[in-house]
mmCIF file of C-alpha atoms in Angstrom:
data_model
loop_
_atom_site.group_PDB
_atom_site.id
_atom_site.type_symbol
_atom_site.label_atom_id
_atom_site.label_comp_id
_atom_site.label_asym_id
_atom_site.label_seq_id
_atom_site.Cartn_x
_atom_site.Cartn_y
_atom_site.Cartn_z
ATOM 1 C CA UNK X 1 -0.391 0.533 -0.516
ATOM 2 C CA UNK X 2 1.292 3.346 -1.066
ATOM 3 C CA UNK X 3 1.942 5.890 1.748
ATOM 4 C CA UNK X 4 -1.195 8.383 0.234
ATOM 5 C CA UNK X 5 -3.228 5.398 0.695
ATOM 6 C CA UNK X 6 -1.913 4.520 4.031
ATOM 7 C CA UNK X 7 -3.397 8.403 4.877
ATOM 8 C CA UNK X 8 -6.493 8.268 2.646
ATOM 9 C CA UNK X 9 -7.770 5.063 4.259
ATOM 10 C CA UNK X 10 -6.934 5.233 7.966
ATOM 11 C CA UNK X 11 -8.120 9.057 7.994
ATOM 12 C CA UNK X 12 -11.681 7.923 6.722
ATOM 13 C CA UNK X 13 -11.111 4.220 9.380
ATOM 14 C CA UNK X 14 -11.355 7.419 12.034
ATOM 15 C CA UNK X 15 -13.765 9.769 11.503
ATOM 16 C CA UNK X 16 -15.988 6.741 11.371
ATOM 17 C CA UNK X 17 -14.338 5.536 14.418
ATOM 18 C CA UNK X 18 -13.166 7.599 17.691
ATOM 19 C CA UNK X 19 -10.031 5.557 17.658
ATOM 20 C CA UNK X 20 -7.772 3.677 15.676
ATOM 21 C CA UNK X 21 -6.056 1.641 16.958
ATOM 22 C CA UNK X 22 -2.559 1.023 15.695
ATOM 23 C CA UNK X 23 0.897 -1.968 16.037
ATOM 24 C CA UNK X 24 4.291 -0.365 14.773
ATOM 25 C CA UNK X 25 6.654 -2.470 15.004
ATOM 26 C CA UNK X 26 10.214 -1.744 15.024
ATOM 27 C CA UNK X 27 12.444 -3.857 12.402
ATOM 28 C CA UNK X 28 15.793 -5.365 13.949
ATOM 29 C CA UNK X 29 15.100 -4.379 16.938
ATOM 30 C CA UNK X 30 13.951 -7.243 19.072
ATOM 31 C CA UNK X 31 10.143 -7.623 18.196
ATOM 32 C CA UNK X 32 9.532 -4.430 19.281
ATOM 33 C CA UNK X 33 5.988 -3.403 18.844
ATOM 34 C CA UNK X 34 3.789 -1.343 20.537
ATOM 35 C CA UNK X 35 0.583 -0.720 20.361
ATOM 36 C CA UNK X 36 -1.889 2.297 21.560
ATOM 37 C CA UNK X 37 -5.062 4.509 20.028
ATOM 38 C CA UNK X 38 -4.559 6.781 17.910
ATOM 39 C CA UNK X 39 -7.301 9.760 17.547
ATOM 40 C CA UNK X 40 -7.621 12.271 14.804
ATOM 41 C CA UNK X 41 -5.083 12.444 11.017
ATOM 42 C CA UNK X 42 -2.843 15.038 12.807
ATOM 43 C CA UNK X 43 -1.580 12.206 15.170
ATOM 44 C CA UNK X 44 -0.866 9.789 11.708
ATOM 45 C CA UNK X 45 1.079 11.852 10.167
ATOM 46 C CA UNK X 46 2.700 12.392 13.158
ATOM 47 C CA UNK X 47 3.292 9.045 13.344
ATOM 48 C CA UNK X 48 5.108 8.710 9.839
ATOM 49 C CA UNK X 49 6.837 11.712 9.612
ATOM 50 C CA UNK X 50 8.930 10.891 12.922
ATOM 51 C CA UNK X 51 9.156 7.435 11.890
ATOM 52 C CA UNK X 52 12.473 5.159 10.719
ATOM 53 C CA UNK X 53 12.388 4.295 7.578
ATOM 54 C CA UNK X 54 11.439 0.977 6.936
ATOM 55 C CA UNK X 55 8.953 0.657 10.187
ATOM 56 C CA UNK X 56 5.823 -1.490 9.982
ATOM 57 C CA UNK X 57 2.328 0.736 10.823
ATOM 58 C CA UNK X 58 -0.523 -1.812 11.387
ATOM 59 C CA UNK X 59 -4.083 -0.147 11.774
ATOM 60 C CA UNK X 60 -6.788 -2.377 12.274
ATOM 61 C CA UNK X 61 -10.030 -1.354 10.603
ATOM 62 C CA UNK X 62 -12.224 -3.450 13.597
ATOM 63 C CA UNK X 63 -11.396 -4.310 17.015
ATOM 64 C CA UNK X 64 -13.566 -5.942 19.416
ATOM 65 C CA UNK X 65 -13.383 -4.811 22.749
ATOM 66 C CA UNK X 66 -15.019 -6.601 25.609
ATOM 67 C CA UNK X 67 -14.090 -3.817 28.373
ATOM 68 C CA UNK X 68 -12.301 -0.460 29.324
ATOM 69 C CA UNK X 69 -11.947 2.201 31.587
ATOM 70 C CA UNK X 70 -10.579 3.381 35.175
ATOM 71 C CA UNK X 71 -9.092 0.610 37.187
ATOM 72 C CA UNK X 72 -10.518 0.071 40.531
ATOM 73 C CA UNK X 73 -11.622 -3.377 42.259
ATOM 74 C CA UNK X 74 -14.925 -2.083 41.231
ATOM 75 C CA UNK X 75 -13.637 -2.738 37.593
ATOM 76 C CA UNK X 76 -11.770 -6.434 38.390
ATOM 77 C CA UNK X 77 -14.155 -7.107 39.472
ATOM 78 C CA UNK X 78 -17.235 -6.829 36.394
ATOM 79 C CA UNK X 79 -14.080 -8.485 33.755
ATOM 80 C CA UNK X 80 -13.413 -11.369 35.592
ATOM 81 C CA UNK X 81 -17.432 -12.340 36.540
ATOM 82 C CA UNK X 82 -17.872 -11.419 32.206
ATOM 83 C CA UNK X 83 -14.524 -13.417 31.506
ATOM 84 C CA UNK X 84 -15.786 -16.670 34.248
ATOM 85 C CA UNK X 85 -19.002 -16.647 31.927
ATOM 86 C CA UNK X 86 -17.386 -16.323 29.029
ATOM 87 C CA UNK X 87 -15.349 -19.527 27.753
ATOM 88 C CA UNK X 88 -11.544 -17.784 27.872
ATOM 89 C CA UNK X 89 -10.941 -18.824 23.969
ATOM 90 C CA UNK X 90 -8.605 -16.146 22.056
ATOM 91 C CA UNK X 91 -5.608 -13.830 23.390
ATOM 92 C CA UNK X 92 -6.992 -10.059 25.107
ATOM 93 C CA UNK X 93 -4.771 -7.712 24.240
ATOM 94 C CA UNK X 94 -4.647 -4.975 26.816
ATOM 95 C CA UNK X 95 -3.912 -1.564 25.368
ATOM 96 C CA UNK X 96 -3.015 1.206 27.892
ATOM 97 C CA UNK X 97 -1.865 4.489 25.988
ATOM 98 C CA UNK X 98 -3.447 6.917 23.591
ATOM 99 C CA UNK X 99 -0.523 8.026 20.237
ATOM 100 C CA UNK X 100 0.097 11.227 22.491
ATOM 101 C CA UNK X 101 1.133 9.027 25.532
ATOM 102 C CA UNK X 102 3.364 6.257 23.138
ATOM 103 C CA UNK X 103 4.709 9.695 22.037
ATOM 104 C CA UNK X 104 5.328 10.708 24.912
ATOM 105 C CA UNK X 105 6.987 7.796 26.761
ATOM 106 C CA UNK X 106 8.343 6.853 23.534
ATOM 107 C CA UNK X 107 6.498 3.945 23.539
ATOM 108 C CA UNK X 108 3.476 2.316 23.938
ATOM 109 C CA UNK X 109 2.603 0.053 27.309
ATOM 110 C CA UNK X 110 0.679 -3.326 26.592
ATOM 111 C CA UNK X 111 0.370 -6.830 27.151
ATOM 112 C CA UNK X 112 -1.708 -9.895 25.904
ATOM 113 C CA UNK X 113 -3.093 -12.583 28.452
ATOM 114 C CA UNK X 114 -3.723 -16.372 27.648
ATOM 115 C CA UNK X 115 -6.709 -17.227 31.043
ATOM 116 C CA UNK X 116 -8.694 -15.866 33.127
ATOM 117 C CA UNK X 117 -5.305 -15.760 36.153
ATOM 118 C CA UNK X 118 -3.030 -13.898 34.094
ATOM 119 C CA UNK X 119 -5.719 -11.338 33.242
ATOM 120 C CA UNK X 120 -6.504 -10.345 37.234
ATOM 121 C CA UNK X 121 -2.499 -9.537 37.223
ATOM 122 C CA UNK X 122 -2.525 -7.742 34.842
ATOM 123 C CA UNK X 123 -5.244 -5.705 35.693
ATOM 124 C CA UNK X 124 -4.348 -5.930 39.793
ATOM 125 C CA UNK X 125 -0.852 -3.917 38.336
ATOM 126 C CA UNK X 126 -2.278 -1.518 35.976
ATOM 127 C CA UNK X 127 -4.862 0.387 39.330
ATOM 128 C CA UNK X 128 -5.606 3.487 38.063
ATOM 129 C CA UNK X 129 -5.040 3.396 34.685
ATOM 130 C CA UNK X 130 -6.767 3.724 31.657
ATOM 131 C CA UNK X 131 -7.088 0.962 29.253
ATOM 132 C CA UNK X 132 -9.046 -1.699 26.765
ATOM 133 C CA UNK X 133 -9.338 -5.118 27.137
ATOM 134 C CA UNK X 134 -10.224 -6.316 23.616
ATOM 135 C CA UNK X 135 -9.512 -9.285 22.057
ATOM 136 C CA UNK X 136 -5.918 -9.798 20.910
ATOM 137 C CA UNK X 137 -6.108 -8.771 16.482
ATOM 138 C CA UNK X 138 -4.895 -10.502 13.788
ATOM 139 C CA UNK X 139 -1.844 -8.342 12.209
ATOM 140 C CA UNK X 140 -1.671 -10.906 9.282
ATOM 141 C CA UNK X 141 -5.347 -10.125 8.497
ATOM 142 C CA UNK X 142 -5.320 -8.532 5.433
ATOM 143 C CA UNK X 143 -8.956 -8.403 5.392
ATOM 144 C CA UNK X 144 -9.042 -6.683 8.755
ATOM 145 C CA UNK X 145 -5.442 -4.333 8.084
ATOM 146 C CA UNK X 146 -4.647 -1.486 6.315
ATOM 147 C CA UNK X 147 -0.165 -1.586 6.118
ATOM 148 C CA UNK X 148 2.067 0.684 5.477
ATOM 149 C CA UNK X 149 6.280 0.548 5.740
ATOM 150 C CA UNK X 150 7.529 3.857 6.386
ATOM 151 C CA UNK X 151 8.248 3.906 3.059
ATOM 152 C CA UNK X 152 12.889 6.254 2.782
ATOM 153 C CA UNK X 153 13.715 9.770 1.016
ATOM 154 C CA UNK X 154 12.480 8.396 -2.103
ATOM 155 C CA UNK X 155 9.832 6.676 -2.184
ATOM 156 C CA UNK X 156 10.607 3.561 -1.522
ATOM 157 C CA UNK X 157 9.244 1.013 1.254
ATOM 158 C CA UNK X 158 11.599 -1.988 2.723
ATOM 159 C CA UNK X 159 15.411 -0.486 0.547
ATOM 160 C CA UNK X 160 18.670 -3.148 0.282
ATOM 161 C CA UNK X 161 19.130 -5.759 2.892
ATOM 162 C CA UNK X 162 16.664 -4.515 5.628
ATOM 163 C CA UNK X 163 15.136 -8.095 5.565
#
C-alpha cells in the first residue's frame, strides 16, 4: 500500500470511529511492538513523519473491545465476572496508551493474557490506569488491516537488506 493510500484509508477510519488501534513494529529491534489508540489524522501524519524508514505501521479496521475504562476494584470485579461467564478461547490484548502517551514515553504499555489468572494479575497491576481490553487482533489479517512500511526519502519501502 502506498503512503498516500494508507493515509487516506486510515483517515477515513478515524472519521468513522472515535479511535483506531495502531500497531507499530520496528525492524531489527528484538520484536519491538507498540500498540496504542490513535484519535485523529493529525496524529497519523505525525506518526508517519517521525517514524524511521521501514518501520511497519498497521491500522486495524475493526477490533472486538470487551471492556474499557479506569481500572478500579469494581472494574476488576466486573471484568472477572464476565470472563468467568464467557469462555476464554482467545488471547486478550490490554492496551494502556493513546498516541500522545506513546509519543511522550517513547513506547507503549500493553499486555497479552491467555487465561483468567493472568488477566486478574495484569488488572491488579494497572489500578488507576485507563485501559482497553480487546480480543487480540491478527495483524496479518489483510481483510482487517491497512499496512504501511514507512518509505525512505526516495519513496521506497523496505529498501536493500533491511529484512
